[in-house]
PDB file of C-alpha atoms in Angstrom:
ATOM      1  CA  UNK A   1       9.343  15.132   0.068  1.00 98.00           C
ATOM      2  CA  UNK A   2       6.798  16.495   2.890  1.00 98.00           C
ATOM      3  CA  UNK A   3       3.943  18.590   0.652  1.00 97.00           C
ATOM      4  CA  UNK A   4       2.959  21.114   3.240  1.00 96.00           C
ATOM      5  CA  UNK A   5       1.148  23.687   1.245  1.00 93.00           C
ATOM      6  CA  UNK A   6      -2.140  23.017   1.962  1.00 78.00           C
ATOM      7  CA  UNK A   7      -4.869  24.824   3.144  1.00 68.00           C
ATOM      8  CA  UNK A   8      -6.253  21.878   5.014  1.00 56.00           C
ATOM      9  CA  UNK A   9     -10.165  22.700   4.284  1.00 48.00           C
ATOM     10  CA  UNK A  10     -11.439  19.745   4.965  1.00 49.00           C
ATOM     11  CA  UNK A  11     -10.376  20.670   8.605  1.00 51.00           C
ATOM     12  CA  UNK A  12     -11.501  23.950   9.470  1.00 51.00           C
ATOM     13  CA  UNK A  13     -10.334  25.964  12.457  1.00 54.00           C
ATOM     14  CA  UNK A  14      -8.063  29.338  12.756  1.00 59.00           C
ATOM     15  CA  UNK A  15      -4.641  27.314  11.947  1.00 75.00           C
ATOM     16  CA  UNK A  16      -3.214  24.791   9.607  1.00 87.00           C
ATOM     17  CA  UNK A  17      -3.808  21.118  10.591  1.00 90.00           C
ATOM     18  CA  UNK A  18      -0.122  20.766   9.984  1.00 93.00           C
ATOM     19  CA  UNK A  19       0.994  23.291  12.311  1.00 95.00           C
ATOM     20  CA  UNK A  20      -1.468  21.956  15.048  1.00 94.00           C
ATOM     21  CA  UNK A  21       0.391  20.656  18.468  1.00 94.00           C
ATOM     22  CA  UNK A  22       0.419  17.125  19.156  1.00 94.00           C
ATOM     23  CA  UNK A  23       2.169  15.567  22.421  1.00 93.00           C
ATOM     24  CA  UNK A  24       4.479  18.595  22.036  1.00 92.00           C
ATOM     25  CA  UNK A  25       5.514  19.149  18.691  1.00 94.00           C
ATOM     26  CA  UNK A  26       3.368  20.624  15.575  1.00 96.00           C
ATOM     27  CA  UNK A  27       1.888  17.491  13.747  1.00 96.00           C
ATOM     28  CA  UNK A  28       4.475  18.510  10.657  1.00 97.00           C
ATOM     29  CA  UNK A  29       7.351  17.935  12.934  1.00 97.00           C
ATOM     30  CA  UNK A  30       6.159  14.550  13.608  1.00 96.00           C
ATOM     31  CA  UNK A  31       5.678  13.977  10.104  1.00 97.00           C
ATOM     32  CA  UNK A  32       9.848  15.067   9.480  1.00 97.00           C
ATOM     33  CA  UNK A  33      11.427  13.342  12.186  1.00 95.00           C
ATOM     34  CA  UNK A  34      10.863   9.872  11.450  1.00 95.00           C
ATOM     35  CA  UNK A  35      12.609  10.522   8.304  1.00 97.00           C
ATOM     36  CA  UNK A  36      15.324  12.900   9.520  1.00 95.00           C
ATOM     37  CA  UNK A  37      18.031  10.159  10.684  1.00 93.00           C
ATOM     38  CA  UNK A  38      16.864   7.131   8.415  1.00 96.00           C
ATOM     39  CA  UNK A  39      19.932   5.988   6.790  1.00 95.00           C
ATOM     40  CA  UNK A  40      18.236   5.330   3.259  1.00 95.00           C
ATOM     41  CA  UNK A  41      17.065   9.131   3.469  1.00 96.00           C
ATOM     42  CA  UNK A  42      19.214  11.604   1.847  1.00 94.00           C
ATOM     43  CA  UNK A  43      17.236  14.813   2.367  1.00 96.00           C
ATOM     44  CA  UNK A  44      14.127  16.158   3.124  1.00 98.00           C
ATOM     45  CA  UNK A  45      12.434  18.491   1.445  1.00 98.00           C
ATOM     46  CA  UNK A  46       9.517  20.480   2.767  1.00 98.00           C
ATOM     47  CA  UNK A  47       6.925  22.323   0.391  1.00 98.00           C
ATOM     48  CA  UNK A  48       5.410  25.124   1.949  1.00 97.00           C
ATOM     49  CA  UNK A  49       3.120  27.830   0.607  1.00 95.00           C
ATOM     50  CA  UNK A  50       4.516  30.980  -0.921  1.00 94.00           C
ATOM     51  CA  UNK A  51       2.722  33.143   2.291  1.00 93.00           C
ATOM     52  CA  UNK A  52       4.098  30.650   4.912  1.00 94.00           C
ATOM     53  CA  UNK A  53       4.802  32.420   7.749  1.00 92.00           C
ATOM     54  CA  UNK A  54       5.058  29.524  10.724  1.00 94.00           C
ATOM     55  CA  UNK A  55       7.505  26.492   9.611  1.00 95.00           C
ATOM     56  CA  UNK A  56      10.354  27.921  11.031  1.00 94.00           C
ATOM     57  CA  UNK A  57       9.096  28.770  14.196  1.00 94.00           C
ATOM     58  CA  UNK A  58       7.285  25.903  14.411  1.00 94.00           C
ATOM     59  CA  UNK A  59       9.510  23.163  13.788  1.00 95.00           C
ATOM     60  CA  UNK A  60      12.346  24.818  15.693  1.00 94.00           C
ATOM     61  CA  UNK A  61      16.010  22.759  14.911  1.00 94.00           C
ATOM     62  CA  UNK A  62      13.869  20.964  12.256  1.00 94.00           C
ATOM     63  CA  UNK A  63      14.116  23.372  10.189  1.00 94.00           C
ATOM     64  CA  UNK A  64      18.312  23.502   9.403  1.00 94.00           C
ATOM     65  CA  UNK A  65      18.014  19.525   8.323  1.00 93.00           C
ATOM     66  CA  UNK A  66      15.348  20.314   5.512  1.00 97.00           C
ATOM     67  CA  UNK A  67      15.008  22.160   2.455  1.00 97.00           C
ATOM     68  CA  UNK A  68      12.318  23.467   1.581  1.00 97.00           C
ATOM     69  CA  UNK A  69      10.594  24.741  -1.990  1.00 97.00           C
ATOM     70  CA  UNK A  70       7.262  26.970  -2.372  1.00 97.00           C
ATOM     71  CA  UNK A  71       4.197  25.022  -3.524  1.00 96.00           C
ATOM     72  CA  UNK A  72       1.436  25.280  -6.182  1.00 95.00           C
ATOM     73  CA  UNK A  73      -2.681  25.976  -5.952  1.00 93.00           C
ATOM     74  CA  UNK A  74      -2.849  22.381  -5.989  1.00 94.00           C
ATOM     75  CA  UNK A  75      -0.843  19.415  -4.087  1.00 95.00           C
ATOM     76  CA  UNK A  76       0.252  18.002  -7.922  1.00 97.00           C
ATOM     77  CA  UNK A  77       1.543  21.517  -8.279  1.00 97.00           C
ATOM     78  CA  UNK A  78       3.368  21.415  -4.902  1.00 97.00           C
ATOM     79  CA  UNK A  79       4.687  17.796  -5.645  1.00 98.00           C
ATOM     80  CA  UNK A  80       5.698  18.700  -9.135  1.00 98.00           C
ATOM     81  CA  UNK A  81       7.777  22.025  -8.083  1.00 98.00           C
ATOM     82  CA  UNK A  82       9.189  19.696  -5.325  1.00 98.00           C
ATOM     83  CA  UNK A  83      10.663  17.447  -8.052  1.00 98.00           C
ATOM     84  CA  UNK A  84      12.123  19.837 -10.062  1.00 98.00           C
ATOM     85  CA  UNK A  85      14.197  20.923  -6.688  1.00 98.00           C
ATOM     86  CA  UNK A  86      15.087  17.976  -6.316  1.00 97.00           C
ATOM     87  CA  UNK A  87      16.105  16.859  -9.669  1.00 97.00           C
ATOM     88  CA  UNK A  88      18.124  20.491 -10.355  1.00 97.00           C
ATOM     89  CA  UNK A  89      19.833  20.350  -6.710  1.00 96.00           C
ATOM     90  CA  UNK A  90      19.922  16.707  -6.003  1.00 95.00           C
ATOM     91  CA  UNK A  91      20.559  14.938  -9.466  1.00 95.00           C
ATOM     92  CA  UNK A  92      21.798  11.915  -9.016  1.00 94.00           C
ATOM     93  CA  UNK A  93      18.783  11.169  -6.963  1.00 95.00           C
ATOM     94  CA  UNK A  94      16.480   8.225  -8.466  1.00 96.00           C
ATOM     95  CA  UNK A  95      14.364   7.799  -5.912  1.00 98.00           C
ATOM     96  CA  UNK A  96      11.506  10.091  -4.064  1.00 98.00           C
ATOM     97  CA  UNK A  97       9.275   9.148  -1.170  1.00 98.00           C
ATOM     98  CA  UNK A  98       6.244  11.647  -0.608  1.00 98.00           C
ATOM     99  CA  UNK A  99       4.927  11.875   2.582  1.00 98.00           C
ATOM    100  CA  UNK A 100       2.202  13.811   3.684  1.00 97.00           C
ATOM    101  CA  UNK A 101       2.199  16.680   6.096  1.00 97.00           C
ATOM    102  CA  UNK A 102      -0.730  15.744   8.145  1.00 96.00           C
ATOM    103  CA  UNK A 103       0.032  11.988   8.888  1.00 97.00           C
ATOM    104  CA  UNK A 104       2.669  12.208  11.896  1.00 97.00           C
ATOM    105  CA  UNK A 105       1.959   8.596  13.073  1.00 97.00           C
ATOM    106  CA  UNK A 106       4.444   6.689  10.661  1.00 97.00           C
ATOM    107  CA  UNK A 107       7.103   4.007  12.456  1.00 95.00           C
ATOM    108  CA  UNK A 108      10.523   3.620  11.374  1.00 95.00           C
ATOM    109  CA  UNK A 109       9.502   0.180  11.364  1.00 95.00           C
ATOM    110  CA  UNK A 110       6.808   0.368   8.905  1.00 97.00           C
ATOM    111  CA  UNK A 111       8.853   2.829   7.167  1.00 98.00           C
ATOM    112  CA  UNK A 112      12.035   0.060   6.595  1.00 97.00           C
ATOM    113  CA  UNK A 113       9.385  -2.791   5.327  1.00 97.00           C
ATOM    114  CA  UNK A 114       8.242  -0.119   2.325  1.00 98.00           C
ATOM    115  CA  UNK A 115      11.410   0.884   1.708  1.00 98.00           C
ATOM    116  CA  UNK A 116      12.382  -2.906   1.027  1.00 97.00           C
ATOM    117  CA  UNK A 117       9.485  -4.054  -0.605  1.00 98.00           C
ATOM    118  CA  UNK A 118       9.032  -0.698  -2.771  1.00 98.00           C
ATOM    119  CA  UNK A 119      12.036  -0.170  -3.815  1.00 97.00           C
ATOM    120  CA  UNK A 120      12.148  -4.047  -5.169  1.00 97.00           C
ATOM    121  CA  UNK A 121       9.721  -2.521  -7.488  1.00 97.00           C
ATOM    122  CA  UNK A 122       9.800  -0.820 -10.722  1.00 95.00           C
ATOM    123  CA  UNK A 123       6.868   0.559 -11.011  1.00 97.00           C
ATOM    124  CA  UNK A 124       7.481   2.088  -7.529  1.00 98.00           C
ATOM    125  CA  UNK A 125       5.116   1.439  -4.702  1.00 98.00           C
ATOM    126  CA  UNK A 126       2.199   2.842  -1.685  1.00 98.00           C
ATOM    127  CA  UNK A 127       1.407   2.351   1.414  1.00 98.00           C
ATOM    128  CA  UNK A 128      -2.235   1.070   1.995  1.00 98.00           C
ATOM    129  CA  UNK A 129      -4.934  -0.684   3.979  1.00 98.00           C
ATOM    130  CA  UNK A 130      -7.720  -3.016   2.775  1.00 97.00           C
ATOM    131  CA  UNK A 131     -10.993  -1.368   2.940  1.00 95.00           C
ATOM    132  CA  UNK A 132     -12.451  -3.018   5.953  1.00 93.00           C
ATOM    133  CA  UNK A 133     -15.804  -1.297   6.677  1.00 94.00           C
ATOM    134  CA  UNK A 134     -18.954  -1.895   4.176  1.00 96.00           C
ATOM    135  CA  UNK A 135     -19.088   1.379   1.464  1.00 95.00           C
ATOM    136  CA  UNK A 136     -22.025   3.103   0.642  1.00 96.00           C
ATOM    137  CA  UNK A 137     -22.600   5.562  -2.365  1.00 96.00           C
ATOM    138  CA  UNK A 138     -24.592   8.777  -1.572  1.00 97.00           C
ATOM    139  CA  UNK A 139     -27.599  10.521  -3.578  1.00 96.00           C
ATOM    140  CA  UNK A 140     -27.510  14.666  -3.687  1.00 95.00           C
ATOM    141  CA  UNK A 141     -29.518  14.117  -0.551  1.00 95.00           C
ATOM    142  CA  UNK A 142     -26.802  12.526   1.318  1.00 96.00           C
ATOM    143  CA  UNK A 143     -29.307   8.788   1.224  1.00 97.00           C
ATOM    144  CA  UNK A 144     -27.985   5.518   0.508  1.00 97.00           C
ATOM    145  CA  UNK A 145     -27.965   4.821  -3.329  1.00 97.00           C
ATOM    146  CA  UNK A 146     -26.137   1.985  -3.175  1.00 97.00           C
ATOM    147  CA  UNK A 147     -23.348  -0.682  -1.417  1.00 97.00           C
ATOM    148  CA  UNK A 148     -20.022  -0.509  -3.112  1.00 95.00           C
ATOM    149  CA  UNK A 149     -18.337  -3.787  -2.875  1.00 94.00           C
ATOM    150  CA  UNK A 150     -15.378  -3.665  -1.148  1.00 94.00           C
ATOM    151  CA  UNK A 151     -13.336  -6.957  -2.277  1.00 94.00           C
ATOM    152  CA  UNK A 152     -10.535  -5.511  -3.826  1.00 95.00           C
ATOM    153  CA  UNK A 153     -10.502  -2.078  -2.530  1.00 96.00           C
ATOM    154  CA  UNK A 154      -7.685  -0.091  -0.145  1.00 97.00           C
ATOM    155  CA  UNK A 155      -7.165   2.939   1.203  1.00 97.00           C
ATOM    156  CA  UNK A 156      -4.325   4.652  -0.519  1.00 98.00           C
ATOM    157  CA  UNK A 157      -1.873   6.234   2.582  1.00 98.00           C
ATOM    158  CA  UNK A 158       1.611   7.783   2.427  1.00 98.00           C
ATOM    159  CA  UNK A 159       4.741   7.335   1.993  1.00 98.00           C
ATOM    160  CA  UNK A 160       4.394   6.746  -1.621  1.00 98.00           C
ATOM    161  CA  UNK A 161       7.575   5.706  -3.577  1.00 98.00           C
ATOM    162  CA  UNK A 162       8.424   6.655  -7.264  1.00 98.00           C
ATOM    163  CA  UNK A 163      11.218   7.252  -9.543  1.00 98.00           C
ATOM    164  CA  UNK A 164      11.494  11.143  -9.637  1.00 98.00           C
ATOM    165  CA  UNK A 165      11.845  11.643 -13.344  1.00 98.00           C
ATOM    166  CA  UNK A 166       8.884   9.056 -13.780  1.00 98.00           C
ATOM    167  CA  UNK A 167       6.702  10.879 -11.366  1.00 98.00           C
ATOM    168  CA  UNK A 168       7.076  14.169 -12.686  1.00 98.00           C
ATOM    169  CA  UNK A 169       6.353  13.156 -16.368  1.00 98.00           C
ATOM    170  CA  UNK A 170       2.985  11.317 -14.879  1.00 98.00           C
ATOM    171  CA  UNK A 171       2.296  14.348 -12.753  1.00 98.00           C
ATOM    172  CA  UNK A 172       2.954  16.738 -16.564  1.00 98.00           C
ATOM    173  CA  UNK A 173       0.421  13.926 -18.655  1.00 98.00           C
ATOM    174  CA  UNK A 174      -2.427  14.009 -16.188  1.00 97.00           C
ATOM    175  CA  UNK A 175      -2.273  17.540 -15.720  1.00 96.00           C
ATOM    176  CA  UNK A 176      -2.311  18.533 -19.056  1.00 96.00           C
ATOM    177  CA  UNK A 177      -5.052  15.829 -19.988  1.00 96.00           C
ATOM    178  CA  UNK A 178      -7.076  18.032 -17.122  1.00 95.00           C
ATOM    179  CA  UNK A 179      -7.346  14.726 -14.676  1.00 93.00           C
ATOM    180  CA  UNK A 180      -7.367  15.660 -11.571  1.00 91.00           C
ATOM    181  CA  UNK A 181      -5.180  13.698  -9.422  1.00 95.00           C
ATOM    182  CA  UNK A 182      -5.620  12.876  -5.386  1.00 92.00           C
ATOM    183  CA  UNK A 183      -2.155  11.383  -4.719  1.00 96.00           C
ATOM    184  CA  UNK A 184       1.091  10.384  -6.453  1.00 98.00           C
ATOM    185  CA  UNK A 185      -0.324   6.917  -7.444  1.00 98.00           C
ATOM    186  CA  UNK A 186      -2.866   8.577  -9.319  1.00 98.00           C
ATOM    187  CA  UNK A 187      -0.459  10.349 -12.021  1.00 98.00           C
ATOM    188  CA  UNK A 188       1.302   6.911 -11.985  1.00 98.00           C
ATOM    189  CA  UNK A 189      -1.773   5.402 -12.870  1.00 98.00           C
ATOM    190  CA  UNK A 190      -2.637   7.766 -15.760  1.00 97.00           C
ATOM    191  CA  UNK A 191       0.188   6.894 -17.238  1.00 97.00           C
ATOM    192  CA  UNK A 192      -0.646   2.864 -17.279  1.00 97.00           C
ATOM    193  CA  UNK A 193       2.078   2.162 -14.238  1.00 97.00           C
ATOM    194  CA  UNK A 194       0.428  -0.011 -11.716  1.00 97.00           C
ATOM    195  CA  UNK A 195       2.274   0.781  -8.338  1.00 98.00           C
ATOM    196  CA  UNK A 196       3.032  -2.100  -5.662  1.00 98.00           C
ATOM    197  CA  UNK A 197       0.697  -1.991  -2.863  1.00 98.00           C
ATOM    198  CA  UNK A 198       2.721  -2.248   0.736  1.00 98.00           C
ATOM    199  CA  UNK A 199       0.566  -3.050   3.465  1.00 98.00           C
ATOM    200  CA  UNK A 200       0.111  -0.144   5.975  1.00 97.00           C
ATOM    201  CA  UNK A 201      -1.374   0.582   9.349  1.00 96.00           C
ATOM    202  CA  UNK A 202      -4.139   1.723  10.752  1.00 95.00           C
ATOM    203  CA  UNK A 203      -1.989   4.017  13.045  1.00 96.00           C
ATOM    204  CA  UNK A 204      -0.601   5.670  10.403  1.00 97.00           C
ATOM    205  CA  UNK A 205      -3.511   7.956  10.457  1.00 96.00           C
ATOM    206  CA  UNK A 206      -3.977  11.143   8.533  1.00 96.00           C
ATOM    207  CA  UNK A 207      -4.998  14.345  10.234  1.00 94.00           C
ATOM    208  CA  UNK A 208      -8.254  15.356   8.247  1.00 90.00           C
ATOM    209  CA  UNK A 209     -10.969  15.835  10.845  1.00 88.00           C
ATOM    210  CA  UNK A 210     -10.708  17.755  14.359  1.00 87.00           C
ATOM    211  CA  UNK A 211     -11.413  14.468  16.022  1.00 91.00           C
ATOM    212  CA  UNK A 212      -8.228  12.368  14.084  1.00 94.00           C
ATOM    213  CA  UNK A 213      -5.861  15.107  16.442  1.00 93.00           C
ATOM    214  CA  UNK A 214      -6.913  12.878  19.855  1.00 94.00           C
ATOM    215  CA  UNK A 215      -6.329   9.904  18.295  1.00 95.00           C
ATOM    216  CA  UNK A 216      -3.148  10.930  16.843  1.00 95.00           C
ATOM    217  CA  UNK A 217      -2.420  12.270  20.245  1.00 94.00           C
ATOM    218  CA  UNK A 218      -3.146   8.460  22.094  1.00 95.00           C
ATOM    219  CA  UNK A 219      -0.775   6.845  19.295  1.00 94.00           C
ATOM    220  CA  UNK A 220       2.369   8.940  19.727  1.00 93.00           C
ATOM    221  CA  UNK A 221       2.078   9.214  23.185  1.00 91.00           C
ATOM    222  CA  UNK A 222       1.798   5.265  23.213  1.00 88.00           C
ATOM    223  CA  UNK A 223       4.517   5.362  20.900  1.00 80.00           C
ATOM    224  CA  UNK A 224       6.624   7.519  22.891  1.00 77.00           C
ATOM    225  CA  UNK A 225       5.976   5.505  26.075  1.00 74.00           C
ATOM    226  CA  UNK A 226       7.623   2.240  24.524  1.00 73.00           C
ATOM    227  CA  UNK A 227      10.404   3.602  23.033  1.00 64.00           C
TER     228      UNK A 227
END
């Protein structure tokens, strides 16, 4: 599942980050391919906001090998109406991965190691990084109030890999307990499950700032070049 009904605000600018060209393609279609002939994939399923107006122009022949599903005001919304698609069409389906829209760098590669490691895992699994670079807490005035240690600490990324029916019942607890949740792990969390971490990349970068489009840019084109 590919949540894709964001606003992107973080971002800025006239269009959505996901719809945004990179070498060629809009970042989203990036973000679909390296799942659309993966043997362990069964379907794709693309959650787009109810005024979407661009996917299928944008994504071109991309489009016929998805499904897609409107979203919610929030991404736990848009995750949560894309697991009840999936359980009603798809229901012998244990399994979900949830990808997001704005990270187009994944490798198939990187993509097989979770898959093997995650799915070895009840409690489901994440991609992530260990926090590398020293953390500092900010006052209202954006000063230095203090060093966060890092030992201990990643940075969550996507795919993230969870039973469906456990997901959405996470997703239903936090939300109704008012938590407000930044990622699948999060809901998983809430509910006491402590997800596998799967080490991840630094190239599987998200698109969240204007200058993350070059770099993303640089990495698929390097990508491109060596395949």
């Amino acid at each position: 599942m590919i949540p894709a009904a964001g606003t992107g605000a973080r971002y800025g600018g006239a269009m959505l980050k996901q719809y945004l060209p990179v070498c060629g393609r809009p970042v989203l279609a990036h973000s679909i391919r390296v799942f659309q002939f993966h043997p362990m994939i069964s379907s794709i399923t693309v959650v787009l906001a109810a005024d979407d107006q661009l996917f299928e122009s944008a994504v071109g022949v991309l489009a016929a090998a998805v499904k897609t599903v409107t979203g919610g005001e929030t991404r736990a919304q848009s995750v949560r109406n894309g697991l009840q698609y999936i359980a009603n069409n798809y229901p012998t389906t244990d399994w979900v991965l949830v990808h997001d829209a704005a990270r187009p760098c994944l490798s198939v590669s990187r993509l097989d190691k979770f898959l093997e490691q995650g799915l070895a895992s009840a409690d489901g699994a994440i991609l992530a990084v260990p926090v590398g670079d020293t953390l500092k807490r900010s006052g209202e005035a954006q000063e230095i109030v203090a060093t966060v240690d890092r030992d201990g600490l990643w940075a969550a990324q996507t795919p993230q890999l969870f039973r469906v029916g456990a997901l959405a019942e996470a997703i239903d607890a936090a939300q109704q307990a008012g938590c407000d949740l930044t990622d699948e792990a999060s809901a998983m969390e809430f509910v006491g499950v402590r997800p596998l971490l799967v080490m991840g990349s630094s190239a599987n970068i998200k698109i969240t700032h204007s200058s993350d489009l070059a770099i993303a840019e640089a990495l698929l084109a390097r990508k491109e070049q060596s395949s």
